[in-house]
Coordinates of C-alpha atoms (C1' of nucleotides) in Angstrom, one line a residue:
Chain I
X1 CA 41.6 16.5 1.9
X2 CA 39.3 17.5 4.7
X3 CA 35.5 18.0 3.9
X4 CA 34.6 21.0 5.1
X5 CA 31.1 22.1 3.6
X6 CA 27.9 20.7 5.2
X7 CA 24.5 20.5 3.6
X8 CA 21.5 20.1 5.7
X9 CA 18.0 18.3 3.3
X10 CA 14.9 18.7 5.1
X11 CA 11.7 17.5 3.1
X12 CA 9.1 19.8 3.8
X13 CA 6.2 19.0 5.4
X14 CA 7.3 15.4 5.4
X15 CA 4.3 13.6 6.2
X16 CA 2.1 15.5 4.1
X17 CA 4.4 15.4 1.2
X18 CA 4.1 11.3 1.7
X19 CA 0.5 11.6 1.9
X20 CA 0.2 13.4 -1.4
X21 CA 2.5 11.2 -3.7
X22 CA -0.1 8.8 -4.0
X23 CA -3.2 10.9 -3.4
X24 CA -3.1 14.0 -6.0
X25 CA -6.4 14.9 -4.7
X26 CA -4.3 16.6 -1.6
X27 CA -2.3 18.7 -4.0
X28 CA -2.3 22.8 -3.0
X29 CA -5.1 21.4 -0.4
X30 CA -4.7 21.9 3.5
X31 CA -3.6 18.4 5.0
X32 CA -2.8 17.4 8.5
X33 CA -1.4 14.3 10.3
X34 CA -2.1 13.0 13.8
X35 CA 0.3 11.7 15.9
X36 CA -0.3 8.2 17.3
X37 CA -3.8 7.5 18.9
X38 CA -5.2 10.4 16.4
X39 CA -4.1 12.7 19.4
X40 CA -2.0 15.7 18.2
X41 CA -1.2 17.6 15.0
X42 CA 2.3 16.2 14.0
X43 CA 2.5 17.6 10.6
X44 CA 0.8 20.0 8.3
X45 CA 0.8 21.3 4.9
X46 CA 1.7 24.9 4.1
X47 CA -1.9 25.5 3.6
X48 CA -3.1 24.1 6.8
X49 CA -0.5 26.1 8.7
X50 CA -1.6 29.3 6.8
X51 CA -5.3 28.6 8.3
X52 CA -3.8 28.7 11.9
X53 CA -3.3 24.8 12.6
X54 CA -0.7 24.7 15.3
X55 CA 2.3 22.0 15.7
X56 CA 1.3 19.6 18.7
X57 CA -2.1 20.6 19.3
X58 CA -4.6 18.2 20.5
X59 CA -6.8 17.4 17.5
X60 CA -10.1 17.5 19.2
X61 CA -9.2 21.3 19.9
X62 CA -8.8 22.2 16.4
X63 CA -11.4 19.8 15.0
X64 CA -13.7 22.3 14.5
X65 CA -11.3 24.7 12.5
X66 CA -10.4 21.4 10.4
X67 CA -14.3 20.5 9.5
X68 CA -15.0 24.4 8.6
X69 CA -12.2 24.6 6.2
X70 CA -12.4 21.1 5.1
X71 CA -8.8 20.2 5.7
X72 CA -7.9 16.5 5.1
X73 CA -6.8 14.4 7.9
X74 CA -4.7 11.4 8.3
X75 CA -3.7 9.2 11.2
X76 CA 0.1 8.8 10.9
X77 CA 1.2 6.2 8.6
X78 CA 4.8 5.3 9.5
X79 CA 5.1 2.1 7.5
X80 CA 4.8 4.5 4.4
X81 CA 6.4 7.4 5.7
X82 CA 9.7 5.2 6.7
X83 CA 9.8 3.6 2.8
X84 CA 9.6 7.0 1.3
X85 CA 12.2 8.1 3.9
X86 CA 14.4 5.0 2.9
X87 CA 13.8 6.2 -0.8
X88 CA 14.9 9.8 -0.3
X89 CA 18.1 8.4 1.8
X90 CA 19.2 6.4 -1.2
X91 CA 18.9 9.1 -3.7
X92 CA 20.8 11.6 -1.7
X93 CA 23.3 9.0 -0.7
X94 CA 24.2 9.1 -5.0
X95 CA 25.6 13.0 -4.0
X96 CA 28.5 11.9 -1.2
X97 CA 29.7 9.0 0.3
X98 CA 29.4 11.2 3.6
X99 CA 25.9 11.2 4.2
X100 CA 24.1 11.3 7.9
X101 CA 20.9 9.6 8.1
X102 CA 19.4 12.6 10.9
X103 CA 16.0 11.7 11.1
X104 CA 13.1 10.4 9.2
X105 CA 12.9 13.7 6.9
X106 CA 16.3 14.9 7.6
X107 CA 20.0 14.3 6.6
X108 CA 23.4 15.8 6.5
X109 CA 25.6 15.4 3.6
X110 CA 29.5 16.5 3.8
X111 CA 31.8 17.4 0.7
X112 CA 34.5 19.0 -0.3
X113 CA 34.0 22.5 -1.6
X114 CA 37.3 22.3 -3.8
X115 CA 35.2 20.0 -6.4
X116 CA 32.4 22.1 -6.4
X117 CA 32.2 25.5 -8.3
X118 CA 28.6 26.4 -7.5
X119 CA 27.1 25.3 -4.1
X120 CA 24.1 26.9 -4.8
X121 CA 23.8 25.3 -8.2
X122 CA 24.9 21.6 -6.6
X123 CA 21.9 22.3 -4.0
X124 CA 19.4 22.8 -6.4
X125 CA 20.3 19.7 -8.2
X126 CA 20.1 17.6 -5.1
X127 CA 16.6 19.3 -4.6
X128 CA 15.3 18.5 -8.3
X129 CA 16.8 14.9 -7.9
X130 CA 15.0 13.9 -5.3
X131 CA 11.5 15.7 -6.1
X132 CA 12.0 13.7 -9.8
X133 CA 13.0 10.2 -8.2
X134 CA 10.5 10.2 -5.3
X135 CA 7.7 12.9 -5.2
X136 CA 9.0 14.5 -2.1
X137 CA 10.1 18.4 -2.4
X138 CA 13.2 19.1 -0.3
X139 CA 15.1 22.1 0.8
X140 CA 18.7 22.8 1.6
X141 CA 20.9 24.7 3.5
X142 CA 24.5 24.7 3.0
X143 CA 27.4 26.0 5.5
X144 CA 30.7 25.2 7.3
X145 CA 29.2 23.7 10.4
X146 CA 25.8 21.2 11.0
X147 CA 24.3 24.0 13.1
X148 CA 24.7 26.7 10.7
X149 CA 23.3 24.7 7.7
X150 CA 20.4 23.9 9.8
X151 CA 20.1 27.6 10.1
X152 CA 20.7 28.4 6.5
X153 CA 17.5 25.7 6.1
X154 CA 15.3 27.7 8.2
X155 CA 15.8 30.7 6.3
X156 CA 15.1 28.7 3.2
X157 CA 11.6 28.0 4.5
X158 CA 10.9 31.5 5.5
X159 CA 11.7 32.9 2.2
X160 CA 10.7 31.7 -1.4
X161 CA 13.1 34.0 -3.3
X162 CA 15.7 31.6 -2.3
X163 CA 14.2 28.9 -4.3
X164 CA 14.7 26.1 -1.9
X165 CA 18.8 26.7 -1.6
X166 CA 20.9 28.8 0.3
X167 CA 24.4 28.3 0.8
X168 CA 26.0 30.7 3.6
X169 CA 29.4 29.3 3.3
X170 CA 30.9 32.8 2.6
X171 CA 28.2 34.8 3.9
X172 CA 29.2 38.6 4.0
X173 CA 27.2 39.8 6.8
X174 CA 26.7 37.0 8.9
X175 CA 26.3 38.7 11.9
X176 CA 23.6 40.4 10.7
X177 CA 22.1 37.4 9.2
X178 CA 22.6 35.6 12.6
X179 CA 20.6 38.4 14.4
X180 CA 17.3 37.7 12.7
X181 CA 17.5 34.1 13.9
X182 CA 15.9 34.1 17.9
X183 CA 17.8 31.9 20.3
X184 CA 15.4 29.5 20.4
X185 CA 15.5 28.5 16.9
X186 CA 19.0 27.2 17.4
X187 CA 19.5 23.7 16.8
X188 CA 20.3 22.4 20.3
X189 CA 19.0 25.0 22.2
X190 CA 15.8 23.9 23.7
X191 CA 13.4 25.8 26.1
X192 CA 15.2 25.7 29.2
X193 CA 18.3 27.1 27.7
X194 CA 16.6 29.4 25.7
X195 CA 15.1 30.8 28.8
X196 CA 18.5 31.2 30.6
X197 CA 20.1 33.2 27.7
X198 CA 16.8 35.2 27.4
X199 CA 17.2 36.2 30.9
X200 CA 20.9 37.1 30.8
X201 CA 20.1 39.6 27.4
X202 CA 21.2 36.8 24.7
X203 CA 18.3 37.0 22.4
X204 CA 19.6 36.2 19.1
X205 CA 21.7 33.6 17.3
X206 CA 24.7 36.6 16.8
X207 CA 24.3 37.4 20.6
X208 CA 24.8 33.7 21.2
X209 CA 28.0 33.6 18.5
X210 CA 29.7 36.4 20.3
X211 CA 29.2 35.4 24.1
X212 CA 31.9 34.4 26.6
X213 CA 32.9 30.8 26.0
X214 CA 33.2 30.5 29.9
X215 CA 30.2 31.4 30.8
X216 CA 28.9 28.8 28.0
X217 CA 30.8 26.2 29.0
X218 CA 30.0 26.8 32.8
X219 CA 26.1 27.1 32.6
X220 CA 25.4 24.8 29.4
X221 CA 27.9 22.4 29.4
X222 CA 29.9 21.2 26.6
X223 CA 26.9 20.7 24.6
X224 CA 26.0 24.0 24.7
X225 CA 30.0 25.2 24.1
X226 CA 30.0 23.2 21.0
X227 CA 26.5 25.0 19.3
X228 CA 28.3 28.5 20.4
X229 CA 31.7 27.6 18.6
X230 CA 29.3 26.2 15.5
X231 CA 28.1 29.6 15.1
X232 CA 31.7 30.8 14.5
X233 CA 31.8 28.7 11.8
X234 CA 34.2 26.1 13.8
X235 CA 32.8 22.5 13.2
X236 CA 32.6 20.5 16.2
X237 CA 29.5 18.5 15.6
X238 CA 30.8 15.4 13.6
X239 CA 29.0 13.9 10.8
X240 CA 27.4 10.5 12.4
X241 CA 28.1 8.2 9.2
X242 CA 27.5 5.1 10.8
X243 CA 24.2 3.9 11.9
X244 CA 24.7 2.8 15.7
X245 CA 23.1 0.3 17.4
X246 CA 20.3 1.6 19.8
X247 CA 21.5 1.5 23.4
X248 CA 17.3 1.4 24.5
X249 CA 14.8 -0.1 22.9
X250 CA 11.1 1.2 23.4
X251 CA 7.8 0.6 22.6
X252 CA 4.7 2.4 24.3
X253 CA 1.3 3.4 23.3
X254 CA -1.5 5.0 24.6
X255 CA -4.6 2.9 24.6
X256 CA -7.7 3.7 22.2
X257 CA -9.9 4.0 25.2
X258 CA -9.4 3.6 29.3
X259 CA -8.4 -0.2 30.2
X260 CA -9.2 -1.1 34.2
X261 CA -8.5 -4.7 33.8
X262 CA -5.2 -6.6 34.5
X263 CA -5.9 -9.5 31.3
X264 CA -5.9 -6.5 28.7
X265 CA -3.2 -4.5 30.0
X266 CA -0.9 -8.1 29.9
X267 CA -2.3 -8.1 26.5
X268 CA -1.0 -4.6 25.3
X269 CA 2.2 -5.2 27.3
X270 CA 2.9 -8.4 25.6
X271 CA 2.1 -7.0 22.2
X272 CA 4.7 -4.1 23.2
X273 CA 7.1 -6.2 24.2
X274 CA 6.9 -8.4 21.2
X275 CA 7.7 -5.2 19.2
X276 CA 10.6 -4.4 21.1
X277 CA 12.0 -7.6 20.9
X278 CA 11.7 -7.8 16.9
X279 CA 13.7 -4.2 17.1
X280 CA 16.1 -5.8 19.1
X281 CA 16.8 -8.6 17.1
X282 CA 16.6 -6.5 13.7
X283 CA 19.9 -4.8 15.1
X284 CA 21.3 -8.4 16.1
X285 CA 21.5 -7.4 19.7
X286 CA 20.4 -8.8 22.7
X287 CA 19.3 -7.1 26.2
X288 CA 20.2 -7.3 29.9
X289 CA 17.1 -5.8 31.4
X290 CA 13.7 -5.0 30.9
X291 CA 11.6 -1.8 32.7
X292 CA 7.5 -1.8 32.2
X293 CA 5.7 0.9 32.9
X294 CA 1.5 1.6 32.9
X295 CA 0.0 5.0 33.3
X296 CA -3.4 6.9 34.1
X297 CA -4.4 9.7 32.2
X298 CA -2.3 12.7 33.7
X299 CA -4.4 15.4 32.0
X300 CA -7.4 14.2 34.1
X301 CA -6.4 16.0 37.0
X302 CA -10.0 15.4 38.7
X303 CA -9.3 11.5 38.5
X304 CA -7.3 9.2 40.4
X305 CA -4.2 9.0 39.3
X306 CA -1.3 6.0 39.4
X307 CA 2.0 6.0 37.5
X308 CA 4.8 3.6 38.3
X309 CA 7.1 1.0 36.6
X310 CA 9.8 -1.4 37.3
X311 CA 13.2 -2.5 35.8
X312 CA 14.2 -6.4 36.3
X313 CA 17.6 -7.4 35.5
X314 CA 17.2 -10.8 33.2
X315 CA 19.7 -13.7 34.1
X316 CA 21.1 -13.8 30.8
X317 CA 20.8 -11.4 28.1
X318 CA 18.2 -12.5 25.6
X319 CA 16.2 -11.4 22.5
X320 CA 13.9 -14.4 22.9
X321 CA 10.4 -13.0 22.5
X322 CA 8.4 -15.7 24.6
X323 CA 11.2 -15.1 27.7
X324 CA 11.0 -11.3 27.4
X325 CA 7.0 -11.6 27.5
X326 CA 7.0 -13.7 30.4
X327 CA 9.4 -11.1 32.4
X328 CA 7.3 -8.2 31.4
X329 CA 4.2 -10.0 32.7
X330 CA 6.0 -10.9 35.9
X331 CA 6.5 -7.2 36.5
X332 CA 3.2 -6.0 35.2
X333 CA 1.8 -8.2 37.7
X334 CA 4.1 -6.9 40.3
X335 CA 2.9 -3.1 39.8
X336 CA -0.7 -3.2 38.5
X337 CA -3.1 -2.0 40.9
X338 CA -7.0 -2.6 40.6
X339 CA -9.4 0.6 40.5
X340 CA -7.6 2.5 38.1
X341 CA -8.5 3.6 34.5
X342 CA -4.9 2.9 32.6
X343 CA -4.5 5.1 29.2
X344 CA -0.7 3.7 28.5
X345 CA 1.5 1.2 28.7
X346 CA 5.2 0.6 27.7
X347 CA 7.9 -1.7 27.8
X348 CA 11.9 -0.8 27.2
X349 CA 15.0 -2.7 26.8
X350 CA 18.2 -1.7 28.0
X351 CA 21.5 -3.3 28.5
X352 CA 22.1 -4.3 25.3
X353 CA 24.6 -6.0 23.6
X354 CA 25.5 -7.4 20.4
X355 CA 24.2 -10.7 20.5
X356 CA 27.8 -12.5 19.2
X357 CA 29.0 -11.5 22.5
X358 CA 26.9 -13.8 24.5
X359 CA 26.3 -16.8 22.1
X360 CA 30.1 -18.3 23.0
X361 CA 30.1 -17.7 26.3
X362 CA 26.6 -19.4 26.6
X363 CA 27.0 -22.9 28.4
X364 CA 23.1 -23.7 26.8
X365 CA 24.5 -22.7 23.8
X366 CA 23.0 -25.2 21.8
X367 CA 19.6 -24.3 23.1
X368 CA 20.3 -20.6 22.4
X369 CA 21.0 -21.4 18.9
X370 CA 17.7 -23.4 18.2
X371 CA 15.8 -20.2 20.0
X372 CA 17.3 -17.9 17.8
X373 CA 16.7 -19.9 14.7
X374 CA 12.6 -20.2 15.7
X375 CA 12.8 -16.3 15.9
X376 CA 14.3 -15.9 12.6
X377 CA 11.7 -17.8 11.1
X378 CA 9.2 -15.8 12.8
X379 CA 10.6 -12.6 11.7
X380 CA 11.1 -13.8 8.1
X381 CA 7.4 -14.9 8.2
X382 CA 6.2 -11.6 9.4
X383 CA 8.7 -9.7 7.2
X384 CA 7.1 -11.8 4.3
X385 CA 3.5 -11.8 5.0
X386 CA 3.1 -8.4 6.7
X387 CA 3.3 -7.5 10.6
X388 CA 1.7 -10.2 13.0
X389 CA 0.9 -12.8 10.3
X390 CA 2.6 -15.0 13.6
X391 CA 1.7 -13.6 16.9
X392 CA 2.1 -14.4 20.7
X393 CA -1.2 -16.1 22.2
X394 CA -0.9 -13.5 25.2
X395 CA -1.2 -10.8 23.1
X396 CA -4.7 -11.5 22.3
X397 CA -7.1 -11.7 19.6
X398 CA -9.5 -8.7 19.6
X399 CA -6.9 -6.2 21.4
X400 CA -9.8 -3.8 22.2
X401 CA -7.2 -1.6 23.7
X402 CA -5.6 -0.8 20.6
X403 CA -5.1 2.7 19.6
X404 CA -7.1 4.8 17.3
X405 CA -6.4 5.0 14.0
X406 CA -9.2 6.3 12.2
X407 CA -8.0 8.2 9.1
X408 CA -4.9 6.0 8.1
X409 CA -4.1 6.1 4.1
X410 CA -2.8 2.9 2.6
X411 CA 0.8 1.2 3.1
X412 CA 1.1 1.6 -1.0
X413 CA 4.5 0.6 -1.0
X414 CA 4.8 -2.2 1.7
X415 CA 1.5 -3.9 1.4
X416 CA 0.3 -5.9 -1.5
X417 CA -3.5 -5.7 -0.7
X418 CA -2.8 -1.8 -0.7
X419 CA -1.3 -1.2 -3.8
X420 CA -2.3 2.2 -5.6
X421 CA -5.1 1.5 -8.2
X422 CA -5.6 3.1 -11.2
X423 CA -8.8 2.5 -13.5
X424 CA -8.5 2.9 -17.3
Chain C
dT1 C1' -15.2 11.8 24.5
dC2 C1' -10.6 13.2 22.5
dT3 C1' -3.6 15.5 24.7
dG4 C1' 2.3 10.8 20.5
dG5 C1' 6.2 7.6 20.5
dG6 C1' 10.5 7.5 20.2
dG7 C1' 15.4 8.6 20.9
dT8 C1' 20.6 10.6 22.3
dC9 C1' 24.4 12.7 25.5
dC10 C1' 25.8 14.8 30.0
dT11 C1' 26.4 15.1 34.8
dA12 C1' 26.1 15.2 39.7
dG13 C1' 26.5 12.4 43.5
dG14 C1' 26.3 7.8 45.6
dA15 C1' 28.6 3.4 46.4
dC16 C1' 32.5 1.2 46.8
dC17 C1' 37.5 0.3 46.6
dC18 C1' 42.5 1.3 48.0
Chain T
dT1 C1' 36.7 10.3 69.5
dC2 C1' 38.9 11.1 65.7
dT3 C1' 37.8 9.8 60.3
dG4 C1' 41.9 11.3 53.6
dG5 C1' 42.2 11.7 49.0
dG6 C1' 41.7 9.9 44.8
dG7 C1' 39.6 6.8 41.4
dT8 C1' 36.1 4.0 38.9
dC9 C1' 31.3 2.6 38.4
dC10 C1' 26.5 3.3 38.3
dT11 C1' 22.4 5.6 38.1
dA12 C1' 18.9 9.2 38.0
dG13 C1' 17.3 13.1 36.1
dG14 C1' 17.8 16.9 33.3
dA15 C1' 18.9 18.8 29.0
dC16 C1' 18.4 18.5 23.9
dC17 C1' 16.5 16.3 19.0
dC18 C1' 12.8 14.5 15.5

DNA sequence: TCTGGGGTCCTAGGACCC
DNA sequence: TCTGGGGTCCTAGGACCC
């Protein structure tokens, strides 16, 4: 029997909720979390939203409001958020084997309705158990397609009477419900398509649902068409249950300050390559090409701008960090120009294939095995003793270019030195 | 002074081949 | 001087997501 019901689970204000789990003083207080480099606001508690702090706005623009209202500010602490996310997902996976880990704070579950007589009650128990076991509040939207489940969840967030769960699998007035959803709030409709649709007098999810299919296919391709059909309760976006290996791996950061000297950019690029290669090995892959880019600050129009990057194809696919660093620095030295104030650099690994695909065919087989075991040992030590216990000299010691992280909370769950201390 | 960092999929068009 | 049609593969770019 086919699963025909989807639940969308969304952690409420996830990063803010994570901070609250280990810091009860933050309960009922306004909290915001900053992006990497303490640049923008990326998460807000309800209280902070109520004070008018917008999503994605640069920190310096709202710093006054934040200070005046004594809003708590945190740098992002992805180590902590990643760990709590894993805990939430673990709890969710007890409810059904059919689960998609959609993002750090969202999941889709699917199940068969005939085994459940009351979906709303089921949703409530999901919510209660996740909260009890992890301390993270979630909301639940239930529908016949993933797109509609997302929409149901949006209603949950706007309407406290729903108590965190909204089941629209047999909603009697679906059109009236969808009329309340602006077209740009539909999952899969971004700013460009929203503009196009509004120009054509398609203003709500209801309008989009009832639009001519051929027009959609023509203007928005098959992706747009799928979204349209999903609003008609025809499920065409499947649950992605298997975690696929990444096809591209990026590591890039803005610098904490301007960098003008080659040797400092070299340190950064070396560090980012190290990080990307770790991710690559984590999924047991190797990469066949590598892209390096550097950028000046494009927000400063009056400053001299230079933004460039270059790709290199590797002779043999590899995940061996020293080799990748060598290639990355080779590119960097080709593209680097003196006389500019650089603000960001990055490394992107692509042409990714499973490591097992090359090992057999490699004539330098034994050499490969040796290098692999070296990297395995390094990864193992860094896992146990913390990131960068063993690092590469080319990444520098002082790392003056490092991003700002002025307000980071402790990594309560993953670092021995940062466990929660309780005085008794 | 200060503006994030990742990813995915699809499509159009060019290169190349027979 | 004329100069087909169909297929594949690759890449860049555009849309989207969190």
